[in-house]
Amino acid sequence: MVAPARITAAAARVLPSARARAINLLTTVQYTHPPNCPCHGNPAHHQNYNHATAQSTAINLLTNSLNSVCRSYATPTSVTPTKEYAFEMAASSIRFGPGCTKEVGMDFANMNAGKGVGKVLVCTDKTIKELPLMMEVAQALDRARVKWEVYTRCRSEPKDYSVKEAIEFGKKVNADAYLAVGGGSVMDTAKIVNLYNCYPEADLMDFVNAPLGKGLPINKALKPLICIPTTAGTGSETTGIAIFDIVSKKVKTGIAHRALKPTLGIIDPLNTATLHSAVHASAGLDVLCHSLESYTAIPFSSRAFAPSGNPLDRPAYQGANPISDVFSLTALRMAATYLPRAVHDPEDAEARLKMLLAATLAGVGFGNAGVHLCHGMSYPISGMNPKDYKHPGYAVEHPLIPHGVSVAVTAPAVFKFTAPSSPRRHLEAAECFGVDVSNAREEDAGEILSDALKRFLEKLGDQPRGLKALGFERGDVKGLVDGTVPQRRVLVLAPGLDEVVERQREELSGLFEEAMEY
């Protein structure tokens, strides 16, 4: 019984000492430090943000290209933003490599947990159906025991009547999956066939972008679509966008929704080996403008927030953002370097590979950030074609202003106009063309980039030096403006363009006038 007594006595001697030390510590904190908790009492501490203030701070941080890091908040706020505060990145799965076309049969066989698909509709055009590529595709499907039918009437630069014909063919086949083998026109046609066969009662204009169409939402998943691009340009294998002409209005329009994105893009550099140099050039100019426009588009945080607050209503084209910037600027550098090589030397395998990769990177960039004036203005250019211009090097029977040509012809005028909105970005773009901008003034950014584009197009060769070379006259400007104004989907992303329609028309008229010749 002696030991416990000694322990109790020792404890009695320790307790007052510990208590005293605690009291002394509290007294010190109270009188020599701020009287509040160093975490929750410090308004600058990350645990003490007001949620409304924090959301505003987060928006500002993202607007500054995420140069700082901000906490995310799970607690809902009552603040309803008027401008966008978030961006999304969406793209198809991509497989890239020489010879990977041969895997396409296994891809369809692997679907549905290895059960495969019932029947595949292969969409292509009359030229590609005669190439060894189509034999390779057919053999790949047959090896995997995939049933398939082929549609070969896809039109270069699709018209409303050509996509309607393809839709009707698709309804007869009633396929379980789709395969597009061709350029952007073929891939866009396949996307449209897939959509309207999943909505068999819909009218063609139901899903077309407003105001030309109704712009109805796509509220269910579509069937699997695999794309095998044969040109290095559109990036359609990565995007939820499909473009075609409305003949009666002499204008291009399209459908833009994430649901249209292909399931898989099979990007095989061997498939561009037989391209005519003119097709290389036009497709590559599309890559160039995809990159330039998405990199110089308004920031995502400048776009109006969807009133519904539903993320499903966030458009595919969201404005420039820190992730799309990486893809767009990388694609621009590659296109400026390798497009001339691919055009001037068809045997340059490295240039062809790099341009195909650039097209895909640009597709991811613009597929999320969007494009603006060059594309918006190109739609009536190719749609009107007043003198039935037919671009050399294209094996088609009908008049044709290729998409890439119609986009690039206004680029020198467009980027001179947009430069004041973000001069540093325009100078960075000029640097991609080999321009030394180390001593350049920001107020000269537009002239510098415009001149760089003119030199690039001239050296590329066989490019129209303005709209006059495509058959347009100054009397056509009003019709060109009339066809551009409805392209709201892309015009809302144009930096510096007035939102008031009458002033917007004046600005567009000036741009078309300047693009007449250079």
XYZ file of N, CA, C and O in Angstrom, residues 392-496:
420
model
N -8.422 24.422 -107.924
C -7.608 23.401 -108.590
C -7.126 22.332 -107.612
O -6.866 22.609 -106.447
N -7.037 21.100 -108.134
C -6.510 20.002 -107.333
C -7.575 19.154 -106.661
O -7.257 18.123 -106.069
N -8.857 19.560 -106.746
C -9.948 18.796 -106.122
C -10.670 17.978 -107.182
O -11.120 18.524 -108.198
N -10.775 16.686 -106.956
C -11.407 15.781 -107.925
C -12.916 15.752 -107.694
O -13.490 14.763 -107.246
N -13.571 16.890 -107.984
C -15.022 16.986 -107.852
C -15.599 17.535 -109.146
O -14.898 18.202 -109.925
N -16.873 17.267 -109.373
C -17.518 17.688 -110.614
C -18.257 19.011 -110.461
O -18.736 19.567 -111.445
N -18.366 19.514 -109.254
C -19.173 20.705 -109.001
C -18.284 21.873 -108.570
O -17.142 21.672 -108.139
N -18.785 23.116 -108.675
C -18.014 24.275 -108.197
C -17.673 24.110 -106.713
O -18.469 23.559 -105.944
N -16.510 24.601 -106.321
C -16.080 24.368 -104.945
C -15.054 25.402 -104.494
O -14.003 25.570 -105.127
N -15.392 26.108 -103.413
C -14.401 26.884 -102.663
C -14.132 26.068 -101.408
O -14.965 26.019 -100.501
N -12.995 25.389 -101.329
C -12.736 24.527 -100.169
C -12.806 25.319 -98.858
O -12.473 26.513 -98.819
N -13.198 24.630 -97.821
C -13.407 25.287 -96.537
C -12.150 26.022 -96.072
O -12.219 27.187 -95.649
N -10.994 25.360 -96.131
C -9.772 25.999 -95.662
C -9.430 27.254 -96.432
O -8.921 28.233 -95.871
N -9.704 27.266 -97.734
C -9.457 28.441 -98.571
C -10.393 29.578 -98.163
O -9.978 30.736 -98.020
N -11.665 29.255 -97.941
C -12.647 30.289 -97.585
C -12.367 30.870 -96.204
O -12.708 32.027 -95.926
N -11.741 30.102 -95.349
C -11.410 30.578 -94.005
C -10.174 31.476 -94.042
O -10.144 32.552 -93.440
N -9.138 31.037 -94.754
C -7.851 31.743 -94.720
C -7.871 33.044 -95.505
O -7.078 33.945 -95.211
N -8.763 33.177 -96.479
C -8.724 34.341 -97.349
C -9.015 35.637 -96.588
O -8.577 36.721 -96.999
N -9.724 35.564 -95.478
C -10.018 36.767 -94.693
C -9.065 36.942 -93.508
O -9.146 37.952 -92.809
N -8.180 35.974 -93.272
C -7.362 35.985 -92.055
C -6.511 37.245 -91.902
O -6.448 37.816 -90.801
N -5.827 37.745 -92.946
C -5.032 38.956 -92.749
C -5.858 40.145 -92.259
O -5.400 40.919 -91.411
N -7.066 40.292 -92.784
C -7.929 41.394 -92.343
C -8.468 41.147 -90.939
O -8.522 42.060 -90.096
N -8.853 39.917 -90.671
C -9.475 39.593 -89.376
C -8.523 39.840 -88.212
O -8.892 40.488 -87.213
N -7.301 39.341 -88.311
C -6.424 39.416 -87.139
C -5.815 40.808 -86.957
O -5.360 41.139 -85.865
N -5.854 41.632 -87.993
C -5.531 43.043 -87.799
C -6.635 43.703 -86.965
O -6.373 44.560 -86.113
N -7.884 43.273 -87.196
C -9.034 43.819 -86.475
C -9.069 43.359 -85.012
O -9.384 44.142 -84.113
N -8.753 42.092 -84.767
C -8.903 41.554 -83.406
C -7.708 41.847 -82.500
O -7.808 41.704 -81.283
N -6.575 42.270 -83.060
C -5.344 42.412 -82.274
C -5.465 43.338 -81.061
O -4.885 43.033 -80.007
N -6.181 44.477 -81.130
C -6.240 45.346 -79.938
C -6.828 44.671 -78.705
O -6.566 45.107 -77.579
N -7.588 43.597 -78.891
C -8.193 42.915 -77.740
C -7.165 42.147 -76.923
O -7.303 42.004 -75.704
N -6.135 41.619 -77.580
C -5.098 40.844 -76.885
C -3.805 40.913 -77.701
O -3.420 39.934 -78.331
N -3.145 42.062 -77.697
C -1.963 42.234 -78.554
C -0.849 41.238 -78.268
O -0.167 40.786 -79.196
N -0.649 40.865 -77.013
C 0.426 39.924 -76.707
C 0.175 38.574 -77.370
O 1.095 37.943 -77.887
N -1.060 38.127 -77.357
C -1.387 36.844 -78.002
C -1.167 36.921 -79.507
O -0.703 35.963 -80.131
N -1.506 38.043 -80.104
C -1.312 38.193 -81.542
C 0.175 38.251 -81.886
O 0.591 37.724 -82.927
N 0.970 38.844 -81.026
C 2.412 38.848 -81.252
C 2.996 37.446 -81.069
O 3.904 37.039 -81.811
N 2.480 36.708 -80.086
C 2.921 35.312 -79.922
C 2.600 34.501 -81.173
O 3.397 33.657 -81.604
N 1.428 34.768 -81.752
C 1.048 34.064 -82.980
C 1.995 34.429 -84.120
O 2.433 33.564 -84.888
N 2.325 35.714 -84.250
C 3.253 36.138 -85.300
C 4.611 35.472 -85.125
O 5.274 35.109 -86.105
N 5.016 35.274 -83.884
C 6.288 34.624 -83.592
C 6.311 33.201 -84.137
O 7.367 32.693 -84.534
N 5.155 32.544 -84.172
C 5.069 31.179 -84.707
C 5.431 31.138 -86.191
O 5.842 30.087 -86.708
N 5.276 32.272 -86.879
C 5.612 32.349 -88.308
C 7.040 32.845 -88.528
O 7.407 33.204 -89.639
N 7.822 32.884 -87.463
C 9.216 33.265 -87.590
C 9.494 34.743 -87.452
O 10.609 35.195 -87.744
N 8.513 35.528 -87.017
C 8.699 36.966 -86.867
C 9.397 37.257 -85.542
O 9.021 36.701 -84.496
N 10.395 38.106 -85.564
C 11.076 38.552 -84.347
C 10.242 39.672 -83.722
O 10.145 40.780 -84.273
N 9.615 39.395 -82.598
C 8.741 40.376 -81.952
C 9.362 40.924 -80.670
O 8.676 41.562 -79.876
N 10.634 40.691 -80.482
C 11.266 41.084 -79.218
C 11.175 42.591 -78.968
O 11.089 43.029 -77.821
N 11.194 43.385 -80.040
C 11.114 44.842 -79.880
C 9.813 45.416 -80.435
O 9.712 46.628 -80.658
N 8.849 44.555 -80.670
C 7.587 45.003 -81.275
C 6.732 45.746 -80.260
O 6.692 45.410 -79.074
N 6.029 46.757 -80.755
C 5.081 47.489 -79.912
C 3.723 46.793 -79.975
O 3.321 46.297 -81.033
N 3.024 46.785 -78.850
C 1.727 46.109 -78.813
C 0.741 46.740 -79.784
O -0.098 46.036 -80.360
N 0.829 48.049 -79.978
C -0.121 48.695 -80.889
C 0.111 48.296 -82.344
O -0.739 48.544 -83.212
N 1.247 47.663 -82.637
C 1.534 47.209 -84.005
C 1.223 45.723 -84.203
O 1.492 45.176 -85.283
N 0.682 45.077 -83.185
C 0.489 43.626 -83.248
C -0.368 43.205 -84.433
O -0.081 42.204 -85.107
N -1.439 43.948 -84.716
C -2.326 43.583 -85.813
C -1.638 43.624 -87.162
O -1.756 42.698 -87.973
N -0.907 44.695 -87.430
C -0.180 44.822 -88.696
C 0.878 43.734 -88.815
O 1.072 43.150 -89.890
N 1.565 43.450 -87.714
C 2.639 42.453 -87.742
C 2.098 41.071 -88.079
O 2.634 40.368 -88.949
N 1.016 40.658 -87.408
C 0.447 39.334 -87.682
C -0.183 39.285 -89.062
O -0.049 38.286 -89.789
N -0.857 40.353 -89.457
C -1.480 40.394 -90.785
C -0.427 40.231 -91.881
O -0.612 39.439 -92.821
N 0.685 40.950 -91.758
C 1.749 40.841 -92.756
C 2.364 39.437 -92.762
O 2.709 38.903 -93.827
N 2.514 38.849 -91.566
C 3.071 37.489 -91.489
C 2.169 36.492 -92.192
O 2.653 35.582 -92.897
N 0.862 36.653 -92.044
C -0.080 35.752 -92.707
C -0.043 35.924 -94.223
O -0.089 34.942 -94.976
N 0.051 37.161 -94.691
C 0.126 37.399 -96.132
C 1.360 36.721 -96.726
O 1.281 36.079 -97.787
N 2.498 36.872 -96.061
C 3.726 36.241 -96.563
C 3.614 34.724 -96.557
O 4.047 34.043 -97.499
N 3.003 34.193 -95.500
C 2.853 32.739 -95.391
C 1.987 32.206 -96.524
O 2.328 31.201 -97.174
N 0.861 32.848 -96.790
C -0.054 32.396 -97.838
C 0.598 32.505 -99.215
O 0.416 31.638 -100.080
N 1.369 33.576 -99.424
C 2.035 33.747 -100.707
C 3.074 32.653 -100.943
O 3.156 32.073 -102.030
N 3.859 32.340 -99.916
C 4.893 31.311 -100.054
C 4.286 29.921 -100.185
O 4.876 29.044 -100.818
N 3.097 29.726 -99.585
C 2.442 28.422 -99.678
C 2.089 28.113 -101.130
O 2.169 26.969 -101.579
N 1.679 29.153 -101.850
C 1.409 29.003 -103.276
C -0.017 28.604 -103.604
O -0.691 27.938 -102.820
N -0.491 29.057 -104.775
C -1.819 28.712 -105.302
C -2.953 29.104 -104.364
O -4.000 28.444 -104.338
N -2.754 30.180 -103.598
C -3.814 30.669 -102.720
C -4.353 31.990 -103.259
O -3.587 32.838 -103.712
N -5.672 32.159 -103.252
C -6.260 33.416 -103.754
C -5.811 34.599 -102.900
O -5.872 34.542 -101.671
N -5.374 35.663 -103.550
C -4.934 36.851 -102.822
C -6.120 37.791 -102.624
O -6.152 38.913 -103.132
N -7.121 37.285 -101.928
C -8.312 38.070 -101.641
C -9.551 37.483 -102.275
O -9.493 36.556 -103.096
N -10.693 38.044 -101.895
C -11.981 37.536 -102.360
C -12.184 37.740 -103.856
O -12.914 36.977 -104.501
N -11.564 38.767 -104.423
C -11.718 39.001 -105.863
C -11.244 37.807 -106.674
O -11.817 37.469 -107.705
N -10.198 37.145 -106.190
C -9.668 35.980 -106.909
C -10.628 34.799 -106.868
O -10.491 33.856 -107.659
N -11.596 34.834 -105.965
C -12.616 33.778 -105.873
C -13.888 34.164 -106.627
O -14.868 33.410 -106.604
N -13.882 35.342 -107.257
C -15.038 35.754 -108.058
C -15.961 36.743 -107.380
O -17.020 37.068 -107.924
N -15.583 37.253 -106.222
C -16.438 38.205 -105.516
C -16.108 39.630 -105.940
O -14.968 39.955 -106.302
N -17.140 40.489 -105.870
C -16.981 41.905 -106.144
C -17.533 42.690 -104.955
O -18.200 42.126 -104.079
N -17.272 43.987 -104.965
C -17.714 44.798 -103.823
C -19.237 44.809 -103.697
O -19.770 44.993 -102.608
N -19.931 44.575 -104.794
C -21.382 44.498 -104.730
C -21.890 43.272 -103.979
O -23.083 43.195 -103.637
N -20.998 42.313 -103.719
C -21.393 41.105 -102.991
C -21.266 41.258 -101.474
O -21.644 40.345 -100.729
N -20.712 42.396 -101.028
C -20.419 42.551 -99.593
C -21.681 42.445 -98.744
O -21.697 41.783 -97.699
N -22.763 43.068 -99.187
C -23.995 43.009 -98.388
C -24.467 41.569 -98.204
O -24.851 41.164 -97.107
N -24.424 40.778 -99.289
C -24.833 39.378 -99.172
C -23.912 38.594 -98.251
O -24.371 37.730 -97.491
N -22.617 38.915 -98.283
C -21.668 38.241 -97.392
C -21.955 38.587 -95.941
O -21.903 37.716 -95.059
N -22.266 39.842 -95.687
C -22.605 40.259 -94.317
C -23.905 39.596 -93.872
O -24.019 39.104 -92.741
N -24.893 39.573 -94.775
C -26.179 38.932 -94.447
C -25.981 37.466 -94.054
O -26.695 36.943 -93.183
N -25.030 36.795 -94.714
C -24.787 35.392 -94.401
C -23.941 35.182 -93.163
O -23.918 34.072 -92.601
N -23.241 36.228 -92.712
C -22.373 36.107 -91.540
C -23.112 36.414 -90.243
O -22.892 35.744 -89.227
N -23.961 37.422 -90.266
C -24.632 37.869 -89.041
C -25.371 36.741 -88.304
O -25.322 36.676 -87.067
N -26.030 35.804 -89.015
C -26.718 34.730 -88.278
C -25.780 33.722 -87.601
O -26.251 32.873 -86.849
N -24.477 33.807 -87.843
C -23.543 32.824 -87.272
C -23.204 33.200 -85.820
O -22.046 33.344 -85.440
N -24.235 33.331 -85.010
C -24.045 33.808 -83.632
C -23.162 32.873 -82.816
O -22.434 33.317 -81.926
N -23.233 31.590 -83.122
C -22.473 30.594 -82.357
C -20.991 30.937 -82.322
O -20.316 30.700 -81.315
N -20.470 31.510 -83.421
C -19.048 31.850 -83.463
C -18.805 33.338 -83.284
O -17.771 33.739 -82.729
N -19.729 34.181 -83.723
C -19.513 35.621 -83.606
C -19.455 36.077 -82.158
O -18.773 37.062 -81.837
N -20.151 35.385 -81.255
C -20.118 35.794 -79.843
C -18.726 35.629 -79.246
O -18.424 36.199 -78.193
N -17.858 34.874 -79.915
C -16.501 34.658 -79.412
C -15.488 35.591 -80.072
O -14.294 35.520 -79.751
N -15.954 36.462 -80.971
C -15.048 37.340 -81.711
C -14.654 38.534 -80.857
O -15.519 39.330 -80.463
N -13.374 38.691 -80.557
C -12.951 39.840 -79.755
C -13.060 41.133 -80.552
O -12.679 41.196 -81.717
N -13.618 42.161 -79.924
C -13.696 43.474 -80.557
C -14.908 43.689 -81.427
O -15.147 44.809 -81.886
